[in-house]
PDB file of C-alpha atoms in Angstrom:
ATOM      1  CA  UNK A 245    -127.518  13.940  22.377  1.00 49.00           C
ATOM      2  CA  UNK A 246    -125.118  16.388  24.540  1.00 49.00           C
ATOM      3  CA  UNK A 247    -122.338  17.164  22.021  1.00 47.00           C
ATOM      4  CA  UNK A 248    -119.736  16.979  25.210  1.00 46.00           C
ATOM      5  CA  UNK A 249    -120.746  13.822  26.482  1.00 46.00           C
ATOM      6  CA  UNK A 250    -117.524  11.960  24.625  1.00 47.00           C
ATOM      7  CA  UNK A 251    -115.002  14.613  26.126  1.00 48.00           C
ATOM      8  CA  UNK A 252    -113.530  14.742  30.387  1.00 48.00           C
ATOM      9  CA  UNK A 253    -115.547  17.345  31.805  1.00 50.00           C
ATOM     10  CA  UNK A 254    -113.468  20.119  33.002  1.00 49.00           C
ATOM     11  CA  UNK A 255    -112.677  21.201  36.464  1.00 50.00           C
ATOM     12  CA  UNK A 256    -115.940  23.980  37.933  1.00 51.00           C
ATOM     13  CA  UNK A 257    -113.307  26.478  39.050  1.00 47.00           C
ATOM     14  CA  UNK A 258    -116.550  27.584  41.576  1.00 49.00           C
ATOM     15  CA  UNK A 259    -116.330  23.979  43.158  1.00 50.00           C
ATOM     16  CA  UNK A 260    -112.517  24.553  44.784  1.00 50.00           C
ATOM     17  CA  UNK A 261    -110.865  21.258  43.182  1.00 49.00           C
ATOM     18  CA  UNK A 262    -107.761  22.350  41.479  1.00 47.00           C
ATOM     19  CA  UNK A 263    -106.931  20.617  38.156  1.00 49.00           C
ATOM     20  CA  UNK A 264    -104.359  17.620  37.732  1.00 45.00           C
ATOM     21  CA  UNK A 265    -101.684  20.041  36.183  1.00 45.00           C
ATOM     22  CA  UNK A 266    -102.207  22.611  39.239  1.00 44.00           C
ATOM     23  CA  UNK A 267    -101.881  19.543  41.417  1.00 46.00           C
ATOM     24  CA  UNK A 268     -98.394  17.805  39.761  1.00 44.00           C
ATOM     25  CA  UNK A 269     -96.755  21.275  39.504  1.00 43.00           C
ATOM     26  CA  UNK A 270     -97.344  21.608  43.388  1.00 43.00           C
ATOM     27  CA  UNK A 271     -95.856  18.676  44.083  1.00 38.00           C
ATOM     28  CA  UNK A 272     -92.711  19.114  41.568  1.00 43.00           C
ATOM     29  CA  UNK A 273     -92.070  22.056  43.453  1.00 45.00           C
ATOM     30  CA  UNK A 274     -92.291  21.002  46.661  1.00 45.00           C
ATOM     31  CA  UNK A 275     -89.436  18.071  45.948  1.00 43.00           C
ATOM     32  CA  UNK A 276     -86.383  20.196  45.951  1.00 48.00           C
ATOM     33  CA  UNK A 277     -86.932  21.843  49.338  1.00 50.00           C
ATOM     34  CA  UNK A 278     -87.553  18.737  51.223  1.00 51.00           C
ATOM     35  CA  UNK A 279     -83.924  17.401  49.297  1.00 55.00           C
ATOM     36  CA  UNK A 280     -82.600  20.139  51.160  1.00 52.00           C
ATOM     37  CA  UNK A 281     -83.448  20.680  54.561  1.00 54.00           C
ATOM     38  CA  UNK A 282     -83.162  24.339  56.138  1.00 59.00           C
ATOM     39  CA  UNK A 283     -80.472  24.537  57.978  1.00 60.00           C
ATOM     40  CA  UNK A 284     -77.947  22.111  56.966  1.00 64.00           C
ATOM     41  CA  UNK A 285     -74.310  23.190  55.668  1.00 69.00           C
ATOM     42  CA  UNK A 286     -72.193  21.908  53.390  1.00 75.00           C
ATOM     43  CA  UNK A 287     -69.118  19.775  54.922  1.00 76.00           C
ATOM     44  CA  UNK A 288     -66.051  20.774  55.336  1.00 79.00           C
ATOM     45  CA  UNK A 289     -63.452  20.619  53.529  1.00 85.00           C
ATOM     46  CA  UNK A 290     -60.085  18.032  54.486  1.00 83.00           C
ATOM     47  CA  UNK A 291     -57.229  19.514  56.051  1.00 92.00           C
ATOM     48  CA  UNK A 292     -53.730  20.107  54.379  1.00 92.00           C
ATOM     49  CA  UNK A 293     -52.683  16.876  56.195  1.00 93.00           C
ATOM     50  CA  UNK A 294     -55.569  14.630  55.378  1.00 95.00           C
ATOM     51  CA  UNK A 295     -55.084  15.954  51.712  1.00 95.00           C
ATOM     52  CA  UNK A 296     -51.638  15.233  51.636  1.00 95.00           C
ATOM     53  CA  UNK A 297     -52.203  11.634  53.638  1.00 96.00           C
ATOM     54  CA  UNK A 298     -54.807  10.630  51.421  1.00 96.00           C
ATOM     55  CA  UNK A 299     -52.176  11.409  48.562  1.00 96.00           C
ATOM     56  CA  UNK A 300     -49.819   9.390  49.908  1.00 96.00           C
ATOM     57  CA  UNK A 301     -51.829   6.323  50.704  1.00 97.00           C
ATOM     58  CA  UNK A 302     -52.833   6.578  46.440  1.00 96.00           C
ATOM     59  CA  UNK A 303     -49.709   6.707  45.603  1.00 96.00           C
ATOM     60  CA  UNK A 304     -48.464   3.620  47.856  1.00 96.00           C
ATOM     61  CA  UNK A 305     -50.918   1.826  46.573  1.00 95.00           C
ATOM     62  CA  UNK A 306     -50.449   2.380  42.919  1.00 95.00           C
ATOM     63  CA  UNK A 307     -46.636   1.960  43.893  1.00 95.00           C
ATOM     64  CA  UNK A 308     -47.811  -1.572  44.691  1.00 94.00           C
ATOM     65  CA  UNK A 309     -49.972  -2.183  41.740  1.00 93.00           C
ATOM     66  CA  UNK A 310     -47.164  -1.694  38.960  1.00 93.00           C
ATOM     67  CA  UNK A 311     -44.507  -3.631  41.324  1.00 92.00           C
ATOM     68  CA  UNK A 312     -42.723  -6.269  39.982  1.00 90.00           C
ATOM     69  CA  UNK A 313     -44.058  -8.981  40.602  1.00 89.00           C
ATOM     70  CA  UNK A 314     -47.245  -7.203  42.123  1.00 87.00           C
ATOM     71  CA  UNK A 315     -47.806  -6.471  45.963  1.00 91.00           C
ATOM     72  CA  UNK A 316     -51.015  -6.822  47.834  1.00 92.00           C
ATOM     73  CA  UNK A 317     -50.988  -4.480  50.902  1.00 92.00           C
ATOM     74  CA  UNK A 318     -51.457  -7.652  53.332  1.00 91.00           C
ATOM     75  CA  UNK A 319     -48.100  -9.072  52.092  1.00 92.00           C
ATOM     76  CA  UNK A 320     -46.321  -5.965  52.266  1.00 94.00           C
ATOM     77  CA  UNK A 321     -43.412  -5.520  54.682  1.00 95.00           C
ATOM     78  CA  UNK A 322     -40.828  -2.876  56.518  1.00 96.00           C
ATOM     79  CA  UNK A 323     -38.288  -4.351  53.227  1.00 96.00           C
ATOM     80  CA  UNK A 324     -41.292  -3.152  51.139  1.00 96.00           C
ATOM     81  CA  UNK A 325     -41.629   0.033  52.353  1.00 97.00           C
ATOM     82  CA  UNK A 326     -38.083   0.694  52.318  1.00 97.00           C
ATOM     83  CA  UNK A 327     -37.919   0.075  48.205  1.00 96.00           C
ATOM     84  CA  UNK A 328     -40.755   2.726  48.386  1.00 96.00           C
ATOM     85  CA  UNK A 329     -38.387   5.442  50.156  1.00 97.00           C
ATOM     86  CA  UNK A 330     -35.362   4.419  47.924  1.00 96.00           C
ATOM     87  CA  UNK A 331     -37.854   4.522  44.396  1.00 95.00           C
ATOM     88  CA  UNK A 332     -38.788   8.209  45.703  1.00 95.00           C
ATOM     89  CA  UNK A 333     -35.304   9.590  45.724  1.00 95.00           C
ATOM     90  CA  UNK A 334     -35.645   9.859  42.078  1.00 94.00           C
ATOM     91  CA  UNK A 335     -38.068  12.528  43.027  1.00 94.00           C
ATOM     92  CA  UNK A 336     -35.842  14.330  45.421  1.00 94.00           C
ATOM     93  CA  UNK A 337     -34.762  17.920  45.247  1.00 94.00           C
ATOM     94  CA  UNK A 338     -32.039  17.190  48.238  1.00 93.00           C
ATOM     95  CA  UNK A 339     -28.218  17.739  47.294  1.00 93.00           C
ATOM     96  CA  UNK A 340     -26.257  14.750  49.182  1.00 94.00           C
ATOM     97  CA  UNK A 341     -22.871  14.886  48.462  1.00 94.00           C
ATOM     98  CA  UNK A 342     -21.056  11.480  48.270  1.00 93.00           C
ATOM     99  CA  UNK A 343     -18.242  10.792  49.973  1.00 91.00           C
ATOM    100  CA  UNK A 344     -15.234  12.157  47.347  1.00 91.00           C
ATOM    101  CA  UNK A 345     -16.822  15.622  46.698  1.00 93.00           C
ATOM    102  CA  UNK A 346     -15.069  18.250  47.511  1.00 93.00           C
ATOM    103  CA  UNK A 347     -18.356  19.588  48.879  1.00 92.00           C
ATOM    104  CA  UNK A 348     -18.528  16.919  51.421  1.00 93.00           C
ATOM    105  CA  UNK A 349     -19.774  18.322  55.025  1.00 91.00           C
ATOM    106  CA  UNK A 350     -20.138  21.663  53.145  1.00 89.00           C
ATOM    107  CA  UNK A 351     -23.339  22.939  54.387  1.00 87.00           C
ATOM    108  CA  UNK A 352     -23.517  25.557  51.952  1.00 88.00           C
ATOM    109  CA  UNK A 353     -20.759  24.710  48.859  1.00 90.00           C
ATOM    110  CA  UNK A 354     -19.590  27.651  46.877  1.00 90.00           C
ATOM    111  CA  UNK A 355     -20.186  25.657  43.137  1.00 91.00           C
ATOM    112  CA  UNK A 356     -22.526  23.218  42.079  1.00 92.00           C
ATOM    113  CA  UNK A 357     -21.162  19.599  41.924  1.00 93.00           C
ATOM    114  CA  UNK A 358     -22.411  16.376  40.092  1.00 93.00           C
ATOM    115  CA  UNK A 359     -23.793  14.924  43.554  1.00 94.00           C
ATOM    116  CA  UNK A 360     -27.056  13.111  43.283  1.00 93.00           C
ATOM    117  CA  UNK A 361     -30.643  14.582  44.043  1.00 94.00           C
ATOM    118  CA  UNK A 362     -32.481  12.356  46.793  1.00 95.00           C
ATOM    119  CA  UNK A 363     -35.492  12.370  49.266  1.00 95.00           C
ATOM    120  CA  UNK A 364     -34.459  14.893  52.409  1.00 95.00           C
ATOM    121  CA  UNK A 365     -35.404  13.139  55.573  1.00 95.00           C
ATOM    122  CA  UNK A 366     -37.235  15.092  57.026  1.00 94.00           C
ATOM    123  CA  UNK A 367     -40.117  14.824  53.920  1.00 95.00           C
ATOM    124  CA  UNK A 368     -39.204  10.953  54.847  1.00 97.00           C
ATOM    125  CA  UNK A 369     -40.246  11.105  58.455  1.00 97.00           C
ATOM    126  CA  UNK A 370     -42.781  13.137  57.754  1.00 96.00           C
ATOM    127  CA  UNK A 371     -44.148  10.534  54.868  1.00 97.00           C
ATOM    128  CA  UNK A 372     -43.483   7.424  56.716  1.00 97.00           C
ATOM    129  CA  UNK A 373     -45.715   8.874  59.792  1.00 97.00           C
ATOM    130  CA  UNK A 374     -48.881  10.066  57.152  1.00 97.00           C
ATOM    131  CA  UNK A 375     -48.339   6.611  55.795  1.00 97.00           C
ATOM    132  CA  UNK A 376     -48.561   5.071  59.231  1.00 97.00           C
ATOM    133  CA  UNK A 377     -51.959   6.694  60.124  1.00 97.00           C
ATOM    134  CA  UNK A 378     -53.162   5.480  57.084  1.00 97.00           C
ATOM    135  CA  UNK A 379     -52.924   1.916  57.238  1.00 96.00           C
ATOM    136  CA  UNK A 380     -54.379   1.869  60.140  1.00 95.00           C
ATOM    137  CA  UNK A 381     -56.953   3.979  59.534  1.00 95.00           C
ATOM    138  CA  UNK A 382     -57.647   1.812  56.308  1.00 94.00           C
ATOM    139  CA  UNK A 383     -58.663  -1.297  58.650  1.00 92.00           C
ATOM    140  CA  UNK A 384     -54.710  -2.234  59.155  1.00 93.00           C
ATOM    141  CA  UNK A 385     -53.632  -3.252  62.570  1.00 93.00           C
ATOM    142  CA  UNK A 386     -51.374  -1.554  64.916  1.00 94.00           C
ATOM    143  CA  UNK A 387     -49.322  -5.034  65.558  1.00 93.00           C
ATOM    144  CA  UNK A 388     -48.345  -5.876  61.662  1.00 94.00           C
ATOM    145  CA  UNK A 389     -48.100  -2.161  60.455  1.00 96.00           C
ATOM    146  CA  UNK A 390     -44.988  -2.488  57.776  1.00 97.00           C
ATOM    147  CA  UNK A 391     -44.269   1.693  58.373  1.00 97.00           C
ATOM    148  CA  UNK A 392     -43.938   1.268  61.942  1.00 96.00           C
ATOM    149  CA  UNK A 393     -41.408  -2.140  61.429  1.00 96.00           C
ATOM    150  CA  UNK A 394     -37.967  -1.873  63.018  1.00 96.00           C
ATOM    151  CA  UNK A 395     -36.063  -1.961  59.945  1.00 97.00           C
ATOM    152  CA  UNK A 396     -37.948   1.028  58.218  1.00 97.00           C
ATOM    153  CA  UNK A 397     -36.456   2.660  61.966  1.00 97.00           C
ATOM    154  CA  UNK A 398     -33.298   1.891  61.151  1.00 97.00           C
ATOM    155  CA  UNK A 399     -33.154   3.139  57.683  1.00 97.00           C
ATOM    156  CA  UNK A 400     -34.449   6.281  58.826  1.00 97.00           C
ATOM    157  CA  UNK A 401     -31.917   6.712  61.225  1.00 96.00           C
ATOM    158  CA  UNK A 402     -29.147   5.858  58.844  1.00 96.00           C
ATOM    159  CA  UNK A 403     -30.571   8.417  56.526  1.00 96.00           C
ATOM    160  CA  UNK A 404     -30.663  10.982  58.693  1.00 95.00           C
ATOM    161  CA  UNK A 405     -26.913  10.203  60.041  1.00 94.00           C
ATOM    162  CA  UNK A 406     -25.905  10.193  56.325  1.00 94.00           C
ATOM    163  CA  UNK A 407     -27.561  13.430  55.653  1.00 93.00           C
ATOM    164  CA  UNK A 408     -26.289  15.215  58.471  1.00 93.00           C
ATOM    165  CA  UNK A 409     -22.339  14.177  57.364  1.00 92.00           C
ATOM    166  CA  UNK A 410     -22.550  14.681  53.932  1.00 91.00           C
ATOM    167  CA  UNK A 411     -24.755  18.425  54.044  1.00 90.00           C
ATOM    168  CA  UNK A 412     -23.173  19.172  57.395  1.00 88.00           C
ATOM    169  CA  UNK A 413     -26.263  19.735  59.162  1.00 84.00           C
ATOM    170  CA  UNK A 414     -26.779  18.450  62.280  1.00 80.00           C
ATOM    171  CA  UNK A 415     -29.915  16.864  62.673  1.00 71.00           C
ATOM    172  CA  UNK A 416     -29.850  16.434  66.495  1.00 66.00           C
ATOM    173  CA  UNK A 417     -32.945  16.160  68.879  1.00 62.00           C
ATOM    174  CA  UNK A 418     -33.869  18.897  71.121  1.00 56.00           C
ATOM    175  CA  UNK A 419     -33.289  17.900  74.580  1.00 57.00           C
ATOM    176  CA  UNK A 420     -36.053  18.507  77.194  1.00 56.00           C
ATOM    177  CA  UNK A 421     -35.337  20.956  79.586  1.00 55.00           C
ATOM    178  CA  UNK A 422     -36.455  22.050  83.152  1.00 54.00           C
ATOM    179  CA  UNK A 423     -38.693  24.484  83.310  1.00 49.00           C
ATOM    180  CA  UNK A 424     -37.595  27.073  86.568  1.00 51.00           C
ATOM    181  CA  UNK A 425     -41.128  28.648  86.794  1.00 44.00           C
ATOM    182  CA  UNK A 426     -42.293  26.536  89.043  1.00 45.00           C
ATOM    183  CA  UNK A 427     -38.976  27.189  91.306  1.00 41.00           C
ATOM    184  CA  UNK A 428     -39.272  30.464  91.062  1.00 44.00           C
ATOM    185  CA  UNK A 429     -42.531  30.283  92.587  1.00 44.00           C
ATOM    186  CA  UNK A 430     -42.018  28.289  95.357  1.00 43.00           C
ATOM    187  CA  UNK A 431     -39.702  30.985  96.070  1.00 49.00           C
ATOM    188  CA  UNK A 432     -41.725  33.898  96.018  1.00 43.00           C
ATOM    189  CA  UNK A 433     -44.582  32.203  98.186  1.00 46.00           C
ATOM    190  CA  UNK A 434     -41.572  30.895 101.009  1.00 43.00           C
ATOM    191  CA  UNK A 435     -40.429  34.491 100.823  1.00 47.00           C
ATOM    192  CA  UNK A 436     -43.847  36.196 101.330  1.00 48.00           C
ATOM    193  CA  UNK A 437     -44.734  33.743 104.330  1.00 46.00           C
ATOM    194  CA  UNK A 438     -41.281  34.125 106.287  1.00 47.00           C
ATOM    195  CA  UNK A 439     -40.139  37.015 105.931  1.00 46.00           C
ATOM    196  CA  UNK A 440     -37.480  36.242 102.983  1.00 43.00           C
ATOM    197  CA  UNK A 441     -36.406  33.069 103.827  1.00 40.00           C
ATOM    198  CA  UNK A 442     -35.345  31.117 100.641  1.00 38.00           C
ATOM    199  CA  UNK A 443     -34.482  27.856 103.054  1.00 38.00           C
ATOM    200  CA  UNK A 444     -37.772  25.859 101.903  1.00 40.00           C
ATOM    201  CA  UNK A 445     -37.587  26.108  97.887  1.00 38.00           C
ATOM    202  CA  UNK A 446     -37.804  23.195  96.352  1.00 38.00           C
ATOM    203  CA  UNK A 447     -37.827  22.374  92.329  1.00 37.00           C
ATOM    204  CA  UNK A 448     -40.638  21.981  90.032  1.00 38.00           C
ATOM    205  CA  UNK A 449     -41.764  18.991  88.281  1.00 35.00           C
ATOM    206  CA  UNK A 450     -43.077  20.882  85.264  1.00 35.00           C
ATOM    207  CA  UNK A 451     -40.705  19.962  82.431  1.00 34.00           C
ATOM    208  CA  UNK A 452     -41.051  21.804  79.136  1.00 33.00           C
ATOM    209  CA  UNK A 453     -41.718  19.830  76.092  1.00 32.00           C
ATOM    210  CA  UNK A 454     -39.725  20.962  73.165  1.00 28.00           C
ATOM    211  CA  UNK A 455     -41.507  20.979  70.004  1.00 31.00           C
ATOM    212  CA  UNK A 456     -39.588  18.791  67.215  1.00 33.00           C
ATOM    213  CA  UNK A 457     -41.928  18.097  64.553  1.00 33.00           C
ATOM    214  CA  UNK A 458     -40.683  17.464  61.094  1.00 35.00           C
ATOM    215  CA  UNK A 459     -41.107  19.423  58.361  1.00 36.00           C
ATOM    216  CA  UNK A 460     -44.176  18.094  55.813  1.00 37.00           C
ATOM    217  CA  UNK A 461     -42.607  18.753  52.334  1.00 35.00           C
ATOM    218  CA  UNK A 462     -45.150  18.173  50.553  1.00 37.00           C
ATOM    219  CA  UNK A 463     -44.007  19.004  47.263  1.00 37.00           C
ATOM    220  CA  UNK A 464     -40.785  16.618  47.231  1.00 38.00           C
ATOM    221  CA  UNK A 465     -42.836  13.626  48.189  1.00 41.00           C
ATOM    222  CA  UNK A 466     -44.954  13.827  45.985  1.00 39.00           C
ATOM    223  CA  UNK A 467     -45.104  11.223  42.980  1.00 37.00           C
TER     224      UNK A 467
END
């Protein structure tokens, strides 16, 4: 009786058949690289704004969560959103001087004074727009935004008028002015055809955008 009849013959490394451990280790191998196709990069990173948006929205949201009685986003409203600016001021790094300080319309004041710290509003603009984008890029619509309601409007104006009084900083929009290239143009084209004649110059229609865009303060909106 063969003495190796009771035992798994091994592999004849003459007949070309690898053995079931050769065979499992190729496969193992081969796994990772097709995980990980040639060629493909990693993605790339967020922005500074879509950080800073995606803090916002968090911290909205959790603003909701521990309100009093609690807030679901789909009940929230422009009266909401206001509480949210007015529970940030705590936050603030912005002198305001009230009304009685001596400091009052002092745009730089010689001495410290006991005036209260609140939001500047600029970083409020600034919020209330990265807060816009994200509702609706959260599913909200465009019709029942609450940081696009009139009211939240108004405060921001009124914030902005305050601000301006009680810092002495003039917070005024930069008015859009006519560009004279296109004049000048005209000009030198009438001038080449007739011989200096300045008669047929009319004005351009290219007017020159100014660029007022808030400042993002990141750092005093944050929560």
């Amino acid at each position: 009786m063969d003495s190796t009849s009771g035992r798994a013959s091994a592999p004849d490394p003459n007949s070309g058949e690898p053995g079931p451990s050769a065979g499992s280790s190729s496969v193992s191998a081969s796994l990772p690289q097709q995980q990980q196709p040639e060629g493909s990069s990693p993605p790339a990173p967020p922005s500074r704004y879509e950080s800073q948006k995606r803090r916002d929205w968090n911290t909205f949201l959790q603003y909701l969560k521990n309100h009093k009685p609690p807030l679901t986003l789909a009940r929230c409203s422009g009266a909401h959103v206001i509480e949210f600016l007015k529970y940030l001021d705590q936050f603030g790094k912005t002198k305001v001087h009230i009304t009685g300080c001596p400091y009052f319309g002092h745009q730089n004041p010689p001495a410290p004074c006991s005036c209260p710290l609140k939001q500047a509003w600029g970083s409020l603009d600034a919020l209330i727009g990265r807060l816009r984008a994200a509702y609706e890029e959260n599913g909200g619509r465009p019709e029942s935004n609450p940081f696009g309601a009139r009211a939240v409007r108004i405060y921001l104006r009124e914030v902005r008028e305050g601000q301006s009084k009680a810092r002495g900083i003039p917070y005024e929009k930069k008015k859009r002015k006519r560009s004279n290239v296109a004049v000048a143009a005209v000009n030198v084209s009438v001038e080449g055809a007739g011989g200096g004649s300045t008669s047929g110059g009319g004005e351009g229609s290219g007017d020159a955008d100014s660029s007022a865009a808030a400042s993002s303060a990141a750092a005093t909106t944050t929560v």
